[in-house]
Amino acid sequence: LLLRLDIEPTGLTVSTGHRTVVAITVEDTTLLVGPNGEHLRALNTLTKRLVEQKYGVEAASFLIDVNNY
């Protein structure tokens, strides 16, 4: 999805625990975070729906974080 948005992360880590967190680090957060985090909420929603459709609801228990926003 990031490639489709023409975004190259400088870092990407996945942490598991109570909830899986996909932490993305980018130089410019403008596109991914957006005003007041609106783009980040939309990215989380869209990504979760895509994962749910392909792998089921339980696989979509994750959170995308951008630069610790």
Coordinates of C-alpha atoms in Angstrom, one line a residue:
L1 CA 0.0 0.0 0.0
L2 CA 2.9 2.4 0.8
L3 CA 4.4 1.7 -2.6
R4 CA 1.1 2.6 -4.3
L5 CA 1.1 5.9 -2.4
D6 CA 4.7 6.4 -3.6
I7 CA 6.0 6.5 0.0
E8 CA 9.3 5.0 1.0
P9 CA 9.5 4.4 4.7
T10 CA 12.9 4.9 6.4
G11 CA 11.9 2.2 8.9
L12 CA 9.2 -0.4 9.5
T13 CA 8.9 -2.6 12.5
V14 CA 6.2 -5.0 13.7
S15 CA 5.6 -5.6 17.4
T16 CA 3.3 -8.2 18.7
G17 CA 1.6 -8.4 22.1
H18 CA -1.9 -7.6 23.1
R19 CA -2.2 -5.8 19.8
T20 CA 0.1 -6.0 16.8
V21 CA 1.6 -2.6 16.0
V22 CA 3.1 -1.8 12.6
A23 CA 5.4 1.1 13.2
I24 CA 6.3 3.1 10.1
T25 CA 9.0 5.8 10.1
V26 CA 8.9 8.3 7.3
E27 CA 10.8 11.6 6.7
D28 CA 7.6 13.6 5.9
T29 CA 4.4 12.6 7.8
T30 CA 2.2 15.0 5.9
L31 CA 0.7 12.5 3.5
L32 CA 0.3 9.5 6.0
V33 CA -0.8 11.4 9.1
G34 CA -2.7 14.3 7.6
P35 CA -4.5 17.1 9.5
N36 CA -5.2 16.0 13.1
G37 CA -4.4 12.3 12.1
E38 CA -7.3 12.0 9.6
H39 CA -5.2 10.3 7.0
L40 CA -3.7 7.9 9.5
R41 CA -7.2 6.9 10.7
A42 CA -8.3 6.3 7.2
L43 CA -5.2 4.3 6.4
N44 CA -5.8 2.1 9.4
T45 CA -9.5 1.6 8.4
L46 CA -8.7 0.8 4.8
T47 CA -5.9 -1.5 5.6
K48 CA -7.9 -3.4 8.2
R49 CA -10.8 -3.9 5.7
L50 CA -8.4 -5.2 3.1
V51 CA -6.9 -7.7 5.6
E52 CA -10.3 -8.7 6.9
Q53 CA -11.5 -9.5 3.4
K54 CA -8.5 -11.6 2.6
Y55 CA -7.6 -13.2 5.9
G56 CA -10.6 -12.8 8.2
V57 CA -11.5 -10.5 11.1
E58 CA -9.1 -11.9 13.6
A59 CA -6.1 -11.1 11.3
A60 CA -7.1 -7.4 11.3
S61 CA -6.3 -6.8 15.0
F62 CA -3.4 -4.4 14.5
L63 CA -2.6 -0.7 14.6
I64 CA -0.6 1.3 12.1
D65 CA 1.6 3.9 13.8
V66 CA 3.5 6.6 11.9
N67 CA 6.4 8.3 13.6
N68 CA 4.8 7.6 17.0
Y69 CA 1.8 9.8 16.2

